[in-house]
Structures are given as C-alpha cells and as structure tokens.
C-alpha cells in the first residue's frame, strides 16, 4: 500500500491529478490501470528484482518483495518521469500537464549488491529518503543488536570463566590470556552455541549473529589450534572450522564472522552456506582504487571469492580524524565498489562519517547510487547532482572536485589514510596555491 500511495503522491505532484488507490478486489476495470505489487504471473525468483512494464493498456510495477516493489516505484519515477531525490529536504519533481509513458516500456533490474549501506545520518535518520536511494536504515540490518562484531568476549566473559577454566582462552607463550578463545576446546564450542541460541531466542526477529574474534591479534597458539592453522595456511582455518560448526546448529539463520587482521588471509576450508564473511579494507590508501594499490587486501579478497559467494565488505570513505577536511577519494568510490562486486560482495557497508563531512550530501547520494548500480558513471552522477542540488554554485563545486583530485594523482606515492591528517596535503592538494584557487572559486 505504501508503494501505491507514494506513486499516487508523486503523480499528483507532477500532474495535479489524484489517481485513486484501490485494492485488487475492488478493481472492476480490466484496463487502463496501474497495477502495483507482487501480482500473480509476475512471481520472481529473486527477492531483490525490481521491474515495471506496460502490458496491454496497463502499467505493471512489481518486484520480488514489498521493499523491491517500493524500489520499483522510485525507479519508475526517477528513470521515466525525471524525479530526483537529492537529500531528505531536496527533491526535483518536474511538473507536467500530461504524463506519457512508452507503449514498449519494459524495465527489469536485479542489484548484485543485495544489502547496501551508507553510514550517513541522512539515511539513518530519514528512512523515506533511504528507501528512495535504496539503502538500509542502519549499519547492521538483520543483526542481533548485541552481537554485531567482536563477540567472543560477549559469549564468554573472562569474569565468568577465566578463573576456573583458563584453558578456554588463548595460549600465548605458555600462558592463557583472555585476548581470544581457544577454538579447538569442545567446551568453548558448546558454550558459544548456547550463547548464540540464547541471542536468537531473545531476538526472534533477527536473522544474524556475529561469531567473531575480539579486536586484538593475540589468538590461541595451543598445539591443536596451531596444527589446524598450519594445515589451513592461515589462522582463519580454526576460525572458519569453528564458525561452520556453530552455523550447522542454526541452518535457518546466518552466522557472520570476520576475515580481519590475523584471520584475513583465506584458509582452505569453505565457509558453510549460512556463514557470512566480512572483510575490512581499513589499511588501504584512499588516493587510488584499492585493486590498484592495496595488494594484500586485494589478494585476500580474491582468495575468499574462491571459497564463498557470501561476502560482506566493510569499507571506509572518509578521514576519521578530520571529517570536514578535504579528502580527495571521490574518484575511487566507483572502482572500489565494482571491485568488491566482482569478488562476490553481496553486502557492502560504506562507513562514511555518519555526521556531516566534506560535500556530505553529494557523497551520501553518490555512494548510494553506485551501490545500487555499480557500473554507473560517477562523473555523470556528480554532474547531475551538482546541477540540481547546488544550482548556480554547481559548476564551481565541480571545478573544485576536479581540481583537488587532479592534484592528488600528480603524486603517485601519496598515501591518503583514513587516520591521516590534512597537513599531509600541504605540499599537494592543500598547498597555499591550491587553497587560493579553491577560495577564488567561491
Ligand atoms: Zn587453542
């Protein structure tokens, strides 16, 4: 119903005509209708598919799920009628006396990246806007809220177990430390399975629990763990074997884990079908596409691609030490998303600033658009956005974007780091001459 009232609302805004919304049961006319929903005969195997088409004298707008139907309505309004949603309080809705559509209209699209998140409060705090840009409302959709990442210490708090059972924890240099769990200890497996079951019981609406290492690299080196890691060629070996055993107990749920720090290198054992592997690209240089420059991450991701098609990428798009500072990485957003897509990333979490950053609205919009259609042309999206959102200032914003990115690529070994500092750009994209140039634009 929400999809139908949204279409009704925007068609009225465009044309001034209010088209009544009725249910299929009240429909008496066979023709000249707009049919919205998952109509019989249009069942789709993929819940993420969106489509709209003219059939006879009717317009059909459908999708593989109620959310996809809503996305189809927005795709129709955008692609066919020229609507644009630029930010929660800025939209372009072209007025017209007459709304015409082609008789051969037939659009269908299935996004390859199924779960798309841009860490921006423009989406988290404005769910209608998030729907229009086809991204999630939160960073961890579907997850049990207390078990999103780094969960070992939650399942087995040292205060409850370490005193009596130090052998449940990581052996390092002859000593048991509470840094990580010993994943070959059968009691540990049993306790973690019980904890996961308890989380799912408390949150029946959630489909995902993370079973993942604590945020440190001191993993267990007992003889049993070490033997598996050696056989597997990586410490992700004990992790994936352990997580697979947990996942086996919850066939209708998803168990998410990390390929991170000491577990990022792929092992030999395949993750089970209901295991979601998350890779984080935290160390990469942001002045160039990841594939071009971040050799280790690239090779690890390619390795995981051979083991699973259920990969989640946790990527980063801003400078966390200075959100408002210029951060010339816009030219890498498209190539990075395409690289993730090509390597089986079904989920992408683009960690932006959440709060306002440089060109916040543009970056939020561009990232969401690229996640939906990774092969889109970034320059076209930027151009259209600047013209529509910044209006007369748009061409100067575009000039700024072009100039600052041209500067950074002049220095091939510049390392643009997420935790860097703007002062690192004082000899290039933030030199006195360039600052002067930018100032003159505005
Ligand atoms: Zn161990």
CSV table of C-alpha atoms and ligand atoms in Angstrom, one decimal:
chain,number,residue,atom,x,y,z
A,1,UNK,CA,0.0,0.0,0.0
A,2,UNK,CA,2.9,2.4,0.8
A,3,UNK,CA,4.2,1.8,-2.7
A,4,UNK,CA,0.9,2.8,-4.2
A,5,UNK,CA,0.4,5.9,-2.1
A,6,UNK,CA,3.9,7.0,-2.9
A,7,UNK,CA,3.2,6.7,-6.6
A,8,UNK,CA,-0.1,8.5,-6.1
A,9,UNK,CA,1.6,11.3,-4.2
A,10,UNK,CA,4.3,11.9,-6.8
A,11,UNK,CA,2.0,11.6,-9.8
A,12,UNK,CA,-0.2,14.2,-8.2
A,13,UNK,CA,2.8,16.4,-7.6
A,14,UNK,CA,3.8,16.1,-11.2
A,15,UNK,CA,0.5,16.4,-12.9
A,16,UNK,CA,-2.0,17.7,-10.3
A,17,UNK,CA,-4.2,14.7,-10.9
A,18,UNK,CA,-5.1,12.5,-8.0
A,19,UNK,CA,-5.4,8.8,-9.0
A,20,UNK,CA,-7.4,6.8,-6.5
A,21,UNK,CA,-5.7,3.8,-4.9
A,22,UNK,CA,-7.9,0.7,-4.7
A,23,UNK,CA,-7.2,-2.9,-3.8
A,24,UNK,CA,-7.3,-5.7,-6.4
A,25,UNK,CA,-10.6,-6.9,-5.1
A,26,UNK,CA,-12.3,-3.6,-5.8
A,27,UNK,CA,-10.9,-3.4,-9.3
A,28,UNK,CA,-13.7,-3.5,-11.9
A,29,UNK,CA,-11.9,-2.2,-15.0
A,30,UNK,CA,-9.7,-4.6,-16.8
A,31,UNK,CA,-7.7,-1.9,-18.5
A,32,UNK,CA,-6.1,1.5,-18.0
A,33,UNK,CA,-4.9,0.7,-14.6
A,34,UNK,CA,-1.6,0.9,-12.8
A,35,UNK,CA,-1.0,-2.4,-11.0
A,36,UNK,CA,1.4,-2.3,-8.1
A,37,UNK,CA,2.7,-5.2,-6.1
A,38,UNK,CA,3.7,-8.8,-6.5
A,39,UNK,CA,0.9,-9.6,-8.9
A,40,UNK,CA,0.1,-13.2,-10.0
A,41,UNK,CA,2.0,-14.2,-13.0
A,42,UNK,CA,4.9,-11.9,-12.0
A,43,UNK,CA,6.4,-14.1,-9.3
A,44,UNK,CA,10.2,-13.6,-9.3
A,45,UNK,CA,12.8,-15.9,-8.1
A,46,UNK,CA,15.0,-13.1,-6.8
A,47,UNK,CA,13.5,-11.0,-4.0
A,48,UNK,CA,15.7,-8.1,-4.9
A,49,UNK,CA,14.5,-7.7,-8.5
A,50,UNK,CA,12.7,-4.6,-9.4
A,51,UNK,CA,10.6,-4.1,-12.6
A,52,UNK,CA,8.0,-2.1,-14.4
A,53,UNK,CA,6.4,-2.6,-17.8
A,54,UNK,CA,3.5,-1.8,-20.0
A,55,UNK,CA,1.3,-4.8,-20.6
A,56,UNK,CA,-1.6,-4.2,-23.0
A,57,UNK,CA,-3.1,-1.0,-21.7
A,58,UNK,CA,-1.9,-1.3,-18.2
A,59,UNK,CA,1.3,-0.3,-16.3
A,60,UNK,CA,2.6,-3.0,-14.1
A,61,UNK,CA,5.0,-2.1,-11.3
A,62,UNK,CA,6.3,-5.1,-9.3
A,63,UNK,CA,9.2,-6.6,-7.5
A,64,UNK,CA,10.4,-9.7,-5.7
A,65,UNK,CA,9.4,-8.3,-2.2
A,66,UNK,CA,7.4,-5.5,-0.8
A,67,UNK,CA,10.6,-3.5,-0.4
A,68,UNK,CA,11.6,-4.2,-4.1
A,69,UNK,CA,8.1,-3.1,-5.2
A,70,UNK,CA,8.7,0.3,-3.4
A,71,UNK,CA,12.1,0.5,-5.1
A,72,UNK,CA,10.4,-0.2,-8.5
A,73,UNK,CA,8.1,2.7,-7.9
A,74,UNK,CA,11.0,5.0,-7.2
A,75,UNK,CA,13.0,3.7,-10.2
A,76,UNK,CA,9.9,4.3,-12.4
A,77,UNK,CA,9.5,7.9,-11.1
A,78,UNK,CA,13.2,8.5,-11.5
A,79,UNK,CA,14.0,6.8,-14.8
A,80,UNK,CA,10.8,7.6,-16.7
A,81,UNK,CA,9.5,10.8,-15.2
A,82,UNK,CA,12.7,12.6,-14.2
A,83,UNK,CA,12.2,12.7,-10.4
A,84,UNK,CA,15.4,13.2,-8.3
A,85,UNK,CA,15.8,12.8,-4.5
A,86,UNK,CA,19.0,14.6,-3.6
A,87,UNK,CA,18.7,14.9,0.2
A,88,UNK,CA,16.0,14.5,2.8
A,89,UNK,CA,14.8,18.0,2.1
A,90,UNK,CA,15.7,18.5,-1.5
A,91,UNK,CA,13.8,16.8,-4.4
A,92,UNK,CA,13.3,17.6,-8.0
A,93,UNK,CA,9.8,16.7,-9.2
A,94,UNK,CA,9.2,18.0,-12.8
A,95,UNK,CA,5.7,19.4,-13.4
A,96,UNK,CA,3.8,18.4,-16.5
A,97,UNK,CA,0.2,18.6,-17.8
A,98,UNK,CA,0.5,15.2,-19.3
A,99,UNK,CA,2.3,12.1,-18.1
A,100,UNK,CA,3.2,9.8,-21.0
A,101,UNK,CA,4.9,6.5,-21.0
A,102,UNK,CA,6.2,4.5,-23.9
A,103,UNK,CA,4.0,1.6,-25.0
A,104,UNK,CA,7.0,-0.7,-25.1
A,105,UNK,CA,8.2,0.2,-21.6
A,106,UNK,CA,9.9,-2.8,-20.0
A,107,UNK,CA,12.4,-2.4,-17.3
A,108,UNK,CA,13.9,-5.0,-15.0
A,109,UNK,CA,16.9,-4.8,-12.8
A,110,UNK,CA,18.4,-7.1,-10.1
A,111,UNK,CA,21.1,-5.5,-7.9
A,112,UNK,CA,24.2,-7.6,-7.5
A,113,UNK,CA,25.0,-6.0,-4.2
A,114,UNK,CA,21.9,-7.0,-2.2
A,115,UNK,CA,22.4,-5.2,1.1
A,116,UNK,CA,23.6,-1.6,0.6
A,117,UNK,CA,24.6,0.6,3.5
A,118,UNK,CA,26.0,4.1,3.5
A,119,UNK,CA,27.0,5.2,7.1
A,120,UNK,CA,25.3,8.6,6.9
A,121,UNK,CA,22.7,10.1,9.1
A,122,UNK,CA,20.9,11.4,6.0
A,123,UNK,CA,19.8,7.8,5.6
A,124,UNK,CA,19.7,6.5,9.2
A,125,UNK,CA,17.5,9.4,10.3
A,126,UNK,CA,15.3,9.7,7.2
A,127,UNK,CA,14.0,6.3,6.3
A,128,UNK,CA,11.9,7.6,3.4
A,129,UNK,CA,15.0,9.1,1.8
A,130,UNK,CA,16.9,5.8,2.4
A,131,UNK,CA,14.2,4.0,0.5
A,132,UNK,CA,14.4,6.4,-2.4
A,133,UNK,CA,18.1,5.8,-2.6
A,134,UNK,CA,17.7,2.1,-1.9
A,135,UNK,CA,20.0,1.7,1.1
A,136,UNK,CA,19.4,0.4,4.6
A,137,UNK,CA,18.3,2.3,7.6
A,138,UNK,CA,21.1,1.0,9.8
A,139,UNK,CA,24.6,-0.3,9.8
A,140,UNK,CA,23.9,-3.9,10.7
A,141,UNK,CA,20.5,-4.7,9.3
A,142,UNK,CA,19.1,-8.1,10.5
A,143,UNK,CA,21.8,-8.5,13.2
A,144,UNK,CA,21.0,-9.2,16.8
A,145,UNK,CA,21.9,-5.8,18.3
A,146,UNK,CA,24.2,-7.0,21.0
A,147,UNK,CA,26.1,-9.4,18.7
A,148,UNK,CA,27.3,-7.4,15.7
A,149,UNK,CA,31.0,-7.6,15.7
A,150,UNK,CA,33.9,-8.7,18.0
A,151,UNK,CA,31.6,-11.0,20.0
A,152,UNK,CA,33.9,-13.7,21.7
A,153,UNK,CA,34.1,-11.7,24.9
A,154,UNK,CA,30.3,-11.4,25.0
A,155,UNK,CA,29.7,-15.1,24.6
A,156,UNK,CA,32.4,-16.0,27.2
A,157,UNK,CA,33.2,-13.1,29.5
A,158,UNK,CA,36.5,-13.7,31.2
A,159,UNK,CA,34.9,-12.7,34.6
A,160,UNK,CA,32.7,-15.7,34.4
A,161,UNK,CA,35.0,-18.4,33.1
A,162,UNK,CA,38.7,-17.5,33.2
A,163,UNK,CA,39.2,-18.1,36.9
A,164,UNK,CA,38.0,-21.7,36.8
A,165,UNK,CA,38.7,-22.6,33.1
A,166,UNK,CA,41.7,-20.7,31.8
A,167,UNK,CA,42.1,-23.4,29.1
A,168,UNK,CA,39.0,-21.9,27.3
A,169,UNK,CA,41.2,-18.9,26.4
A,170,UNK,CA,44.2,-18.3,24.1
A,171,UNK,CA,47.5,-19.9,24.8
A,172,UNK,CA,50.4,-17.4,24.2
A,173,UNK,CA,54.0,-18.1,25.2
A,174,UNK,CA,52.9,-20.7,27.7
A,175,UNK,CA,50.3,-18.5,29.3
A,176,UNK,CA,46.5,-18.5,28.9
A,177,UNK,CA,45.3,-15.0,28.0
A,178,UNK,CA,41.8,-13.6,27.8
A,179,UNK,CA,42.6,-12.0,24.5
A,180,UNK,CA,40.8,-14.6,22.3
A,181,UNK,CA,39.2,-18.0,22.8
A,182,UNK,CA,40.8,-21.4,22.2
A,183,UNK,CA,38.7,-22.6,19.3
A,184,UNK,CA,39.6,-26.2,19.4
A,185,UNK,CA,38.3,-26.7,23.0
A,186,UNK,CA,35.0,-28.6,22.7
A,187,UNK,CA,33.5,-26.9,25.8
A,188,UNK,CA,34.1,-23.5,24.1
A,189,UNK,CA,32.2,-24.6,21.1
A,190,UNK,CA,29.3,-25.8,23.2
A,191,UNK,CA,29.1,-22.6,25.3
A,192,UNK,CA,29.3,-20.4,22.2
A,193,UNK,CA,26.5,-22.4,20.5
A,194,UNK,CA,24.4,-22.0,23.7
A,195,UNK,CA,25.0,-18.2,23.7
A,196,UNK,CA,24.1,-17.9,20.1
A,197,UNK,CA,20.9,-19.8,20.7
A,198,UNK,CA,20.0,-17.5,23.6
A,199,UNK,CA,20.6,-14.4,21.5
A,200,UNK,CA,18.3,-15.7,18.7
A,201,UNK,CA,15.7,-16.7,21.3
A,202,UNK,CA,15.7,-13.2,22.7
A,203,UNK,CA,15.6,-11.6,19.3
A,204,UNK,CA,13.4,-13.9,17.1
A,205,UNK,CA,13.0,-11.1,14.6
A,206,UNK,CA,16.8,-11.0,13.8
A,207,UNK,CA,18.4,-13.4,11.4
A,208,UNK,CA,22.1,-12.8,12.0
A,209,UNK,CA,24.6,-13.2,14.9
A,210,UNK,CA,28.3,-12.4,14.6
A,211,UNK,CA,30.6,-15.1,15.9
A,212,UNK,CA,33.9,-13.2,15.6
A,213,UNK,CA,37.2,-12.6,17.2
A,214,UNK,CA,37.9,-9.8,19.8
A,215,UNK,CA,39.7,-6.8,18.5
A,216,UNK,CA,43.3,-7.9,19.0
A,217,UNK,CA,45.7,-10.2,17.3
A,218,UNK,CA,46.7,-12.5,20.2
A,219,UNK,CA,45.0,-15.7,19.1
A,220,UNK,CA,45.4,-19.1,20.5
A,221,UNK,CA,48.6,-21.0,19.7
A,222,UNK,CA,48.0,-24.2,21.6
A,223,UNK,CA,49.1,-27.4,19.8
A,224,UNK,CA,45.6,-28.2,18.5
A,225,UNK,CA,44.9,-24.7,17.2
A,226,UNK,CA,48.4,-24.3,15.7
A,227,UNK,CA,48.1,-27.7,13.9
A,228,UNK,CA,44.9,-26.6,12.1
A,229,UNK,CA,46.2,-23.2,11.2
A,230,UNK,CA,49.3,-24.8,9.7
A,231,UNK,CA,47.2,-27.3,7.7
A,232,UNK,CA,44.9,-24.5,6.5
A,233,UNK,CA,47.7,-22.0,5.8
A,234,UNK,CA,46.1,-19.3,7.9
A,235,UNK,CA,44.7,-18.7,11.3
A,236,UNK,CA,41.3,-18.2,9.6
A,237,UNK,CA,41.4,-22.0,9.4
A,238,UNK,CA,40.5,-22.5,13.1
A,239,UNK,CA,38.0,-19.7,12.9
A,240,UNK,CA,36.1,-21.0,9.8
A,241,UNK,CA,36.0,-24.6,11.1
A,242,UNK,CA,34.7,-23.3,14.5
A,243,UNK,CA,32.1,-20.9,12.9
A,244,UNK,CA,31.0,-23.6,10.5
A,245,UNK,CA,30.2,-25.9,13.5
A,246,UNK,CA,28.2,-23.1,15.1
A,247,UNK,CA,26.4,-22.4,11.8
A,248,UNK,CA,25.4,-26.0,11.4
A,249,UNK,CA,23.2,-25.6,14.5
A,250,UNK,CA,21.3,-22.7,13.0
A,251,UNK,CA,20.5,-23.7,9.4
A,252,UNK,CA,17.8,-21.0,9.0
A,253,UNK,CA,19.9,-18.2,10.4
A,254,UNK,CA,23.1,-16.5,9.3
A,255,UNK,CA,26.3,-16.6,11.3
A,256,UNK,CA,28.6,-13.7,10.4
A,257,UNK,CA,32.3,-13.7,11.1
A,258,UNK,CA,35.4,-11.6,10.3
A,259,UNK,CA,38.3,-12.1,8.0
A,260,UNK,CA,40.2,-9.4,9.8
A,261,UNK,CA,43.8,-8.9,11.0
A,262,UNK,CA,45.2,-12.4,11.7
A,263,UNK,CA,42.2,-14.1,10.0
A,264,UNK,CA,42.1,-12.0,6.9
A,265,UNK,CA,44.2,-14.4,4.8
A,266,UNK,CA,41.9,-17.1,3.4
A,267,UNK,CA,42.1,-20.7,4.6
A,268,UNK,CA,41.3,-23.9,2.7
A,269,UNK,CA,38.0,-24.9,4.3
A,270,UNK,CA,35.0,-23.4,2.7
A,271,UNK,CA,32.7,-21.3,4.9
A,272,UNK,CA,29.2,-23.0,5.2
A,273,UNK,CA,26.4,-21.6,3.1
A,274,UNK,CA,24.9,-19.7,6.0
A,275,UNK,CA,28.2,-18.1,7.1
A,276,UNK,CA,28.8,-14.5,6.1
A,277,UNK,CA,32.4,-13.5,5.9
A,278,UNK,CA,33.2,-9.8,6.5
A,279,UNK,CA,36.4,-8.3,5.2
A,280,UNK,CA,37.6,-4.8,6.2
A,281,UNK,CA,39.7,-2.6,4.0
A,282,UNK,CA,41.0,-0.4,6.8
A,283,UNK,CA,44.6,-0.2,5.8
A,284,UNK,CA,44.2,0.8,2.2
A,285,UNK,CA,45.5,4.0,0.6
A,286,UNK,CA,42.5,6.1,-0.5
A,287,UNK,CA,44.1,8.1,-3.2
A,288,UNK,CA,43.9,5.2,-5.7
A,289,UNK,CA,41.5,2.4,-6.3
A,290,UNK,CA,42.1,-0.5,-3.8
A,291,UNK,CA,42.7,-3.0,-6.6
A,292,UNK,CA,45.5,-0.9,-8.0
A,293,UNK,CA,47.4,-0.2,-4.8
A,294,UNK,CA,46.3,-2.3,-1.8
A,295,UNK,CA,47.9,-5.5,-2.7
A,296,UNK,CA,47.3,-7.6,0.4
A,297,UNK,CA,43.6,-6.7,0.7
A,298,UNK,CA,43.1,-7.4,-3.0
A,299,UNK,CA,44.8,-10.8,-2.9
A,300,UNK,CA,42.9,-11.8,0.3
A,301,UNK,CA,39.5,-10.8,-1.1
A,302,UNK,CA,40.3,-12.7,-4.3
A,303,UNK,CA,41.2,-15.8,-2.2
A,304,UNK,CA,37.9,-15.6,-0.3
A,305,UNK,CA,36.0,-15.2,-3.5
A,306,UNK,CA,37.2,-18.7,-4.4
A,307,UNK,CA,35.7,-20.1,-1.1
A,308,UNK,CA,32.4,-18.3,-0.8
A,309,UNK,CA,29.9,-16.1,-2.6
A,310,UNK,CA,28.6,-14.7,0.7
A,311,UNK,CA,31.0,-11.9,1.4
A,312,UNK,CA,30.3,-8.6,3.2
A,313,UNK,CA,32.7,-5.7,2.8
A,314,UNK,CA,33.3,-3.1,5.5
A,315,UNK,CA,34.8,-0.3,3.6
A,316,UNK,CA,35.7,3.3,4.6
A,317,UNK,CA,35.2,6.5,2.7
A,318,UNK,CA,36.3,9.4,4.9
A,319,UNK,CA,39.1,10.6,7.1
A,320,UNK,CA,38.1,9.7,10.6
A,321,UNK,CA,40.5,12.2,12.3
A,322,UNK,CA,39.0,15.2,10.3
A,323,UNK,CA,35.6,14.6,8.9
A,324,UNK,CA,35.2,18.1,7.5
A,325,UNK,CA,38.7,18.3,5.9
A,326,UNK,CA,39.0,17.8,2.1
A,327,UNK,CA,39.5,14.1,1.3
A,328,UNK,CA,40.1,13.5,-2.4
A,329,UNK,CA,38.9,9.9,-2.7
A,330,UNK,CA,35.7,10.5,-4.8
A,331,UNK,CA,37.4,9.1,-7.9
A,332,UNK,CA,38.0,5.8,-6.1
A,333,UNK,CA,34.4,5.1,-4.9
A,334,UNK,CA,33.1,3.6,-8.2
A,335,UNK,CA,36.2,1.4,-8.9
A,336,UNK,CA,36.2,0.1,-5.3
A,337,UNK,CA,32.5,-0.8,-5.3
A,338,UNK,CA,32.9,-2.5,-8.7
A,339,UNK,CA,36.0,-4.4,-7.4
A,340,UNK,CA,34.0,-5.6,-4.4
A,341,UNK,CA,31.0,-6.6,-6.6
A,342,UNK,CA,33.3,-8.5,-8.9
A,343,UNK,CA,34.6,-10.5,-6.0
A,344,UNK,CA,31.3,-11.8,-4.6
A,345,UNK,CA,30.4,-9.0,-2.2
A,346,UNK,CA,26.7,-9.3,-1.7
A,347,UNK,CA,26.8,-6.9,1.2
A,348,UNK,CA,28.6,-3.6,1.3
A,349,UNK,CA,28.8,-1.3,4.3
A,350,UNK,CA,30.4,2.0,3.3
A,351,UNK,CA,31.5,3.6,6.5
A,352,UNK,CA,31.3,7.3,6.0
A,353,UNK,CA,31.2,9.9,8.7
A,354,UNK,CA,27.5,9.5,9.8
A,355,UNK,CA,27.7,13.2,10.7
A,356,UNK,CA,28.4,15.9,8.2
A,357,UNK,CA,31.6,15.7,6.3
A,358,UNK,CA,33.1,17.5,3.2
A,359,UNK,CA,30.4,17.5,0.5
A,360,UNK,CA,28.2,15.3,2.8
A,361,UNK,CA,25.0,15.3,0.7
A,362,UNK,CA,26.9,14.7,-2.6
A,363,UNK,CA,28.9,11.9,-1.1
A,364,UNK,CA,25.9,10.2,0.5
A,365,UNK,CA,24.0,10.4,-2.7
A,366,UNK,CA,26.8,9.2,-5.0
A,367,UNK,CA,27.8,6.3,-2.8
A,368,UNK,CA,24.2,5.1,-2.6
A,369,UNK,CA,23.8,5.4,-6.4
A,370,UNK,CA,27.0,3.4,-7.0
A,371,UNK,CA,26.0,0.7,-4.6
A,372,UNK,CA,22.7,0.2,-6.5
A,373,UNK,CA,24.2,0.3,-10.0
A,374,UNK,CA,28.0,-0.2,-9.6
A,375,UNK,CA,28.6,0.4,-13.3
A,376,UNK,CA,27.1,3.9,-13.2
A,377,UNK,CA,29.4,6.7,-14.3
A,378,UNK,CA,30.5,8.7,-11.2
A,379,UNK,CA,31.2,11.8,-13.3
A,380,UNK,CA,27.6,11.8,-14.7
A,381,UNK,CA,26.1,11.4,-11.2
A,382,UNK,CA,28.3,14.2,-9.7
A,383,UNK,CA,27.4,16.5,-12.6
A,384,UNK,CA,23.7,15.8,-12.3
A,385,UNK,CA,23.7,16.2,-8.6
A,386,UNK,CA,25.8,19.4,-8.6
A,387,UNK,CA,23.5,21.0,-11.2
A,388,UNK,CA,20.3,20.0,-9.3
A,389,UNK,CA,21.4,20.5,-5.7
A,390,UNK,CA,24.0,23.4,-5.7
A,391,UNK,CA,22.3,25.1,-8.6
A,392,UNK,CA,24.3,28.2,-9.7
A,393,UNK,CA,27.1,27.1,-7.5
A,394,UNK,CA,27.2,23.6,-9.1
A,395,UNK,CA,29.8,24.3,-11.7
A,396,UNK,CA,32.2,25.7,-9.1
A,397,UNK,CA,31.7,22.7,-6.9
A,398,UNK,CA,32.5,20.5,-9.9
A,399,UNK,CA,35.5,22.6,-10.7
A,400,UNK,CA,36.7,22.2,-7.0
A,401,UNK,CA,36.2,18.4,-7.2
A,402,UNK,CA,38.1,18.1,-10.5
A,403,UNK,CA,41.0,20.4,-9.3
A,404,UNK,CA,41.6,18.6,-5.9
A,405,UNK,CA,41.5,15.2,-7.5
A,406,UNK,CA,43.9,16.2,-10.3
A,407,UNK,CA,46.3,17.4,-7.6
A,408,UNK,CA,46.4,14.2,-5.6
A,409,UNK,CA,47.0,11.9,-8.6
A,410,UNK,CA,50.1,14.0,-9.5
A,411,UNK,CA,51.9,12.4,-6.6
A,412,UNK,CA,51.8,8.7,-7.3
A,413,UNK,CA,53.1,7.6,-3.9
A,414,UNK,CA,50.8,9.8,-1.8
A,415,UNK,CA,49.2,7.7,0.9
A,416,UNK,CA,45.8,9.1,1.7
A,417,UNK,CA,45.0,7.4,5.0
A,418,UNK,CA,41.7,7.2,7.0
A,419,UNK,CA,43.5,8.2,10.1
A,420,UNK,CA,45.8,10.7,8.4
A,421,UNK,CA,46.0,14.4,8.8
A,422,UNK,CA,45.2,17.3,6.4
A,423,UNK,CA,48.7,18.6,6.9
A,424,UNK,CA,49.9,15.7,4.8
A,425,UNK,CA,48.3,17.5,1.8
A,426,UNK,CA,50.1,20.9,2.4
A,427,UNK,CA,52.5,20.1,-0.5
A,428,UNK,CA,49.9,18.9,-2.9
A,429,UNK,CA,46.1,19.3,-2.8
A,430,UNK,CA,46.1,21.6,0.2
A,431,UNK,CA,49.1,23.8,-0.9
A,432,UNK,CA,48.8,27.6,-0.4
A,433,UNK,CA,48.3,27.9,-4.2
A,434,UNK,CA,45.6,25.3,-4.3
A,435,UNK,CA,43.8,26.8,-1.3
A,436,UNK,CA,43.9,30.1,-3.1
A,437,UNK,CA,42.5,28.5,-6.2
A,438,UNK,CA,39.6,26.9,-4.2
A,439,UNK,CA,38.9,30.2,-2.4
A,440,UNK,CA,38.6,32.0,-5.7
A,441,UNK,CA,36.0,29.6,-6.9
A,442,UNK,CA,33.7,30.5,-4.0
B,1,LIG,ZN1,43.8,-23.4,21.2
